[in-house]
């Protein structure tokens, strides 16, 4: 059975079409690697690539893309609104099919080692690959950004996992790791009161004592004149989408508010939708291998 | 974009392993054809093959399988409980992906012509491919079975669409056509009263004035001591699964009965499950191309 891993590397280039295309070229024309999506942002001056493939070949594509990005991006002259610490900011590996988290972690460490050995770009391992808990969150590693990194690397807790206490002069540092697929899941309310959306968000999220694998904020959808609970579901296998939906629906009742719709941003794993269908339809003995298309690609 | 068609041919052999394997061999080892399932039944003495593939290559596999079945099955000595009119009883072609019903109809007619020209096996076109409405239902064509076919072929309305008014001496006749995917969808009730299941079945089905693309009967699940509404959804794009579920739930209330679960038998197209998830979750702007695995195989 073919193993499928996803990667969503972020590069600090979102304006120059020729450079964007050159980085993308590392993901094209390979057997067993498929480029699924490119999101580029001019204000952020950043691009986010989504690709899937068999582990070895996907890793090769990523390492090649890192080489290209180091050659063509110079962080000393990079301007953009999104925080960043390197020409390649972050590279997550995500187990999708017939692959365990342990395998994704081990792939991320191989990629990290190659990136250091080939290009002398220092690497921090993050999320499930982190060597200590203070390095799990990308935001903690990135704090100080490219400009503050030379000083930060000298601090006791911040020696890179691969490389010395010295950043790459033009490409900075990079975070590489493994994580679960992240699902951006938003729930719309029949109120324009943003305070209610925030109150529900604070209750549903992990830090508020709510669902274990859920981050949430309140959002004002001004054009539609409604408020939204905007969530990141960080492990849908542990906290399914329907649980977040039913939690928000129940909590909204306190305020006499109803759920009027929901939304998934970006791509979602099949199992996340099937789980919720199984719950609402009361389907017995159902799983993704009952789906014709899934069976076809087995 | 690759076109995918499914076929579910029924052969009149369910006992002899060597013969079963020989028929299956027509679907193996081909590029762009995948054998998904085999269901064989000793009492029925019948096998049901499920295969998918690109239209041309799938048609070739089917026509080859027909040739093998004609060579190794002799209906004159065939015994089995399931009604049958030929060594190959029926061959449906089903549009699955990037294929229209018109394309499936045209593929079925090409297959029918080749089957007649190559093997002199007379063919009736049925379902969406039928040349007149009296030939849409397989049961009407099959009535009289193999033994009654010589007489039936001489009747005014029963000249085959391909071939003469004379059946193949050992292989009889075959029905070939195109239809929508059929979903076997069962709903379990918290009562053991089979009369209630039948009353609901008669209301939900097309012939009872209920849902247009739904056939239904009541079933007694003796071991579980519950009754079940057992449905065939004949076009899930017109009558989605969730409509059947909500219809049955509402109707069950008349009798003070609740729905306690549901079940899909066999394989189900991705879109049928996504449709229902969209309904229950109130998902906005969602379709199967938001599913990661579907995007991967595009």
PDB file of C-alpha atoms in Angstrom, chain A residues 4 6 34 36 50 52 96-97 185 188 224 241-242 245-246 249 260-271 273-274 276-277 280-286 289-293 295-298, chain B residues 4 6 34 36 50 52 96-97 185 188 224 241-242 245-246 249 260-271 273-274 276-277 280-286 289-293 295-298:
ATOM      1  CA  UNK A   4       1.096   9.362   1.216  1.00  0.00           C
ATOM      2  CA  UNK A   6       1.565  15.969   2.634  1.00  0.00           C
ATOM      3  CA  UNK A  34       1.631  16.018  -6.861  1.00  0.00           C
ATOM      4  CA  UNK A  36      -1.997  20.489  -5.117  1.00  0.00           C
ATOM      5  CA  UNK A  50       0.677  22.300  -0.796  1.00  0.00           C
ATOM      6  CA  UNK A  52       1.486  15.345  -1.547  1.00  0.00           C
ATOM      7  CA  UNK A  96      -2.199  11.368   5.102  1.00  0.00           C
ATOM      8  CA  UNK A  97      -2.520   7.726   4.076  1.00  0.00           C
ATOM      9  CA  UNK A 185     -13.410  25.173  10.329  1.00  0.00           C
ATOM     10  CA  UNK A 188     -21.594  31.153  11.310  1.00  0.00           C
ATOM     11  CA  UNK A 224     -22.741  39.479   5.762  1.00  0.00           C
ATOM     12  CA  UNK A 241     -15.566  18.339  13.334  1.00  0.00           C
ATOM     13  CA  UNK A 242     -19.087  17.391  14.413  1.00  0.00           C
ATOM     14  CA  UNK A 245     -20.199  22.038  15.600  1.00  0.00           C
ATOM     15  CA  UNK A 246     -22.455  20.547  18.296  1.00  0.00           C
ATOM     16  CA  UNK A 249     -24.538  25.011  18.703  1.00  0.00           C
ATOM     17  CA  UNK A 260     -26.779  29.073  10.404  1.00  0.00           C
ATOM     18  CA  UNK A 261     -23.932  27.434   8.520  1.00  0.00           C
ATOM     19  CA  UNK A 262     -20.348  26.313   8.528  1.00  0.00           C
ATOM     20  CA  UNK A 263     -17.327  26.388   6.268  1.00  0.00           C
ATOM     21  CA  UNK A 264     -14.114  24.458   5.701  1.00  0.00           C
ATOM     22  CA  UNK A 265     -11.249  26.566   4.319  1.00  0.00           C
ATOM     23  CA  UNK A 266      -8.803  24.741   2.036  1.00  0.00           C
ATOM     24  CA  UNK A 267      -8.544  20.995   1.638  1.00  0.00           C
ATOM     25  CA  UNK A 268      -9.893  18.519   4.183  1.00  0.00           C
ATOM     26  CA  UNK A 269      -8.995  14.839   4.616  1.00  0.00           C
ATOM     27  CA  UNK A 270     -11.761  12.447   3.511  1.00  0.00           C
ATOM     28  CA  UNK A 271     -11.929  10.814   6.942  1.00  0.00           C
ATOM     29  CA  UNK A 273     -15.964  14.495   6.484  1.00  0.00           C
ATOM     30  CA  UNK A 274     -16.838  10.790   6.671  1.00  0.00           C
ATOM     31  CA  UNK A 276     -19.160  13.640  10.643  1.00  0.00           C
ATOM     32  CA  UNK A 277     -21.464  11.991   8.083  1.00  0.00           C
ATOM     33  CA  UNK A 280     -25.234  12.602  11.742  1.00  0.00           C
ATOM     34  CA  UNK A 281     -26.560   9.693   9.688  1.00  0.00           C
ATOM     35  CA  UNK A 282     -26.015   7.110  12.428  1.00  0.00           C
ATOM     36  CA  UNK A 283     -24.158   4.965   9.885  1.00  0.00           C
ATOM     37  CA  UNK A 284     -23.155   1.557  11.228  1.00  0.00           C
ATOM     38  CA  UNK A 285     -19.922  -0.195  10.152  1.00  0.00           C
ATOM     39  CA  UNK A 286     -18.959   2.617   7.827  1.00  0.00           C
ATOM     40  CA  UNK A 289     -13.081   2.060   2.454  1.00  0.00           C
ATOM     41  CA  UNK A 290     -16.779   1.983   1.689  1.00  0.00           C
ATOM     42  CA  UNK A 291     -16.200   5.002  -0.577  1.00  0.00           C
ATOM     43  CA  UNK A 292     -15.934   3.903  -4.206  1.00  0.00           C
ATOM     44  CA  UNK A 293     -13.276   6.458  -5.153  1.00  0.00           C
ATOM     45  CA  UNK A 295     -11.303   1.898  -3.025  1.00  0.00           C
ATOM     46  CA  UNK A 296     -10.298   2.733  -6.597  1.00  0.00           C
ATOM     47  CA  UNK A 297      -7.004   4.309  -5.529  1.00  0.00           C
ATOM     48  CA  UNK A 298      -6.074   1.675  -2.956  1.00  0.00           C
TER      49      UNK A 298
ATOM     50  CA  UNK B   4     -14.136   6.608 -14.936  1.00  0.00           C
ATOM     51  CA  UNK B   6     -18.066   1.318 -13.356  1.00  0.00           C
ATOM     52  CA  UNK B  34      -9.394  -2.096 -11.519  1.00  0.00           C
ATOM     53  CA  UNK B  36     -12.953  -3.798  -6.975  1.00  0.00           C
ATOM     54  CA  UNK B  50     -17.524  -4.893  -9.659  1.00  0.00           C
ATOM     55  CA  UNK B  52     -13.990   0.413 -12.667  1.00  0.00           C
ATOM     56  CA  UNK B  96     -18.647   7.605 -11.994  1.00  0.00           C
ATOM     57  CA  UNK B  97     -16.257  10.442 -12.773  1.00  0.00           C
ATOM     58  CA  UNK B 185     -29.381   2.195   2.101  1.00  0.00           C
ATOM     59  CA  UNK B 188     -32.997   0.702  11.505  1.00  0.00           C
ATOM     60  CA  UNK B 224     -31.208  -7.870  16.495  1.00  0.00           C
ATOM     61  CA  UNK B 241     -29.513   9.904   1.133  1.00  0.00           C
ATOM     62  CA  UNK B 242     -30.264  12.486   3.826  1.00  0.00           C
ATOM     63  CA  UNK B 245     -33.253   9.390   6.240  1.00  0.00           C
ATOM     64  CA  UNK B 246     -35.234  12.487   7.267  1.00  0.00           C
ATOM     65  CA  UNK B 249     -37.453   9.661  10.649  1.00  0.00           C
ATOM     66  CA  UNK B 260     -31.556   4.219  15.700  1.00  0.00           C
ATOM     67  CA  UNK B 261     -29.063   3.821  12.890  1.00  0.00           C
ATOM     68  CA  UNK B 262     -28.471   3.350   9.204  1.00  0.00           C
ATOM     69  CA  UNK B 263     -26.305   1.305   6.894  1.00  0.00           C
ATOM     70  CA  UNK B 264     -24.892   1.456   3.400  1.00  0.00           C
ATOM     71  CA  UNK B 265     -24.344  -1.958   1.765  1.00  0.00           C
ATOM     72  CA  UNK B 266     -21.423  -2.174  -0.661  1.00  0.00           C
ATOM     73  CA  UNK B 267     -19.556   0.762  -2.133  1.00  0.00           C
ATOM     74  CA  UNK B 268     -20.962   4.287  -2.251  1.00  0.00           C
ATOM     75  CA  UNK B 269     -19.847   7.219  -4.446  1.00  0.00           C
ATOM     76  CA  UNK B 270     -18.001   9.946  -2.525  1.00  0.00           C
ATOM     77  CA  UNK B 271     -20.502  12.613  -3.600  1.00  0.00           C
ATOM     78  CA  UNK B 273     -21.728  10.925   1.477  1.00  0.00           C
ATOM     79  CA  UNK B 274     -20.453  14.483   0.953  1.00  0.00           C
ATOM     80  CA  UNK B 276     -25.328  14.380   3.301  1.00  0.00           C
ATOM     81  CA  UNK B 277     -22.419  15.794   5.347  1.00  0.00           C
ATOM     82  CA  UNK B 280     -26.197  18.047   8.309  1.00  0.00           C
ATOM     83  CA  UNK B 281     -23.199  20.329   8.904  1.00  0.00           C
ATOM     84  CA  UNK B 282     -24.677  23.264   6.978  1.00  0.00           C
ATOM     85  CA  UNK B 283     -21.415  23.460   4.997  1.00  0.00           C
ATOM     86  CA  UNK B 284     -21.258  26.422   2.627  1.00  0.00           C
ATOM     87  CA  UNK B 285     -19.434  26.260  -0.726  1.00  0.00           C
ATOM     88  CA  UNK B 286     -18.380  22.673  -0.188  1.00  0.00           C
ATOM     89  CA  UNK B 289     -12.982  18.921  -4.728  1.00  0.00           C
ATOM     90  CA  UNK B 290     -12.403  20.194  -1.215  1.00  0.00           C
ATOM     91  CA  UNK B 291     -11.514  16.610  -0.252  1.00  0.00           C
ATOM     92  CA  UNK B 292      -7.739  16.167  -0.168  1.00  0.00           C
ATOM     93  CA  UNK B 293      -7.760  12.602  -1.517  1.00  0.00           C
ATOM     94  CA  UNK B 295      -7.802  16.425  -5.351  1.00  0.00           C
ATOM     95  CA  UNK B 296      -4.825  14.054  -5.284  1.00  0.00           C
ATOM     96  CA  UNK B 297      -6.285  11.774  -7.928  1.00  0.00           C
ATOM     97  CA  UNK B 298      -7.551  14.531 -10.215  1.00  0.00           C
TER      98      UNK B 298
END
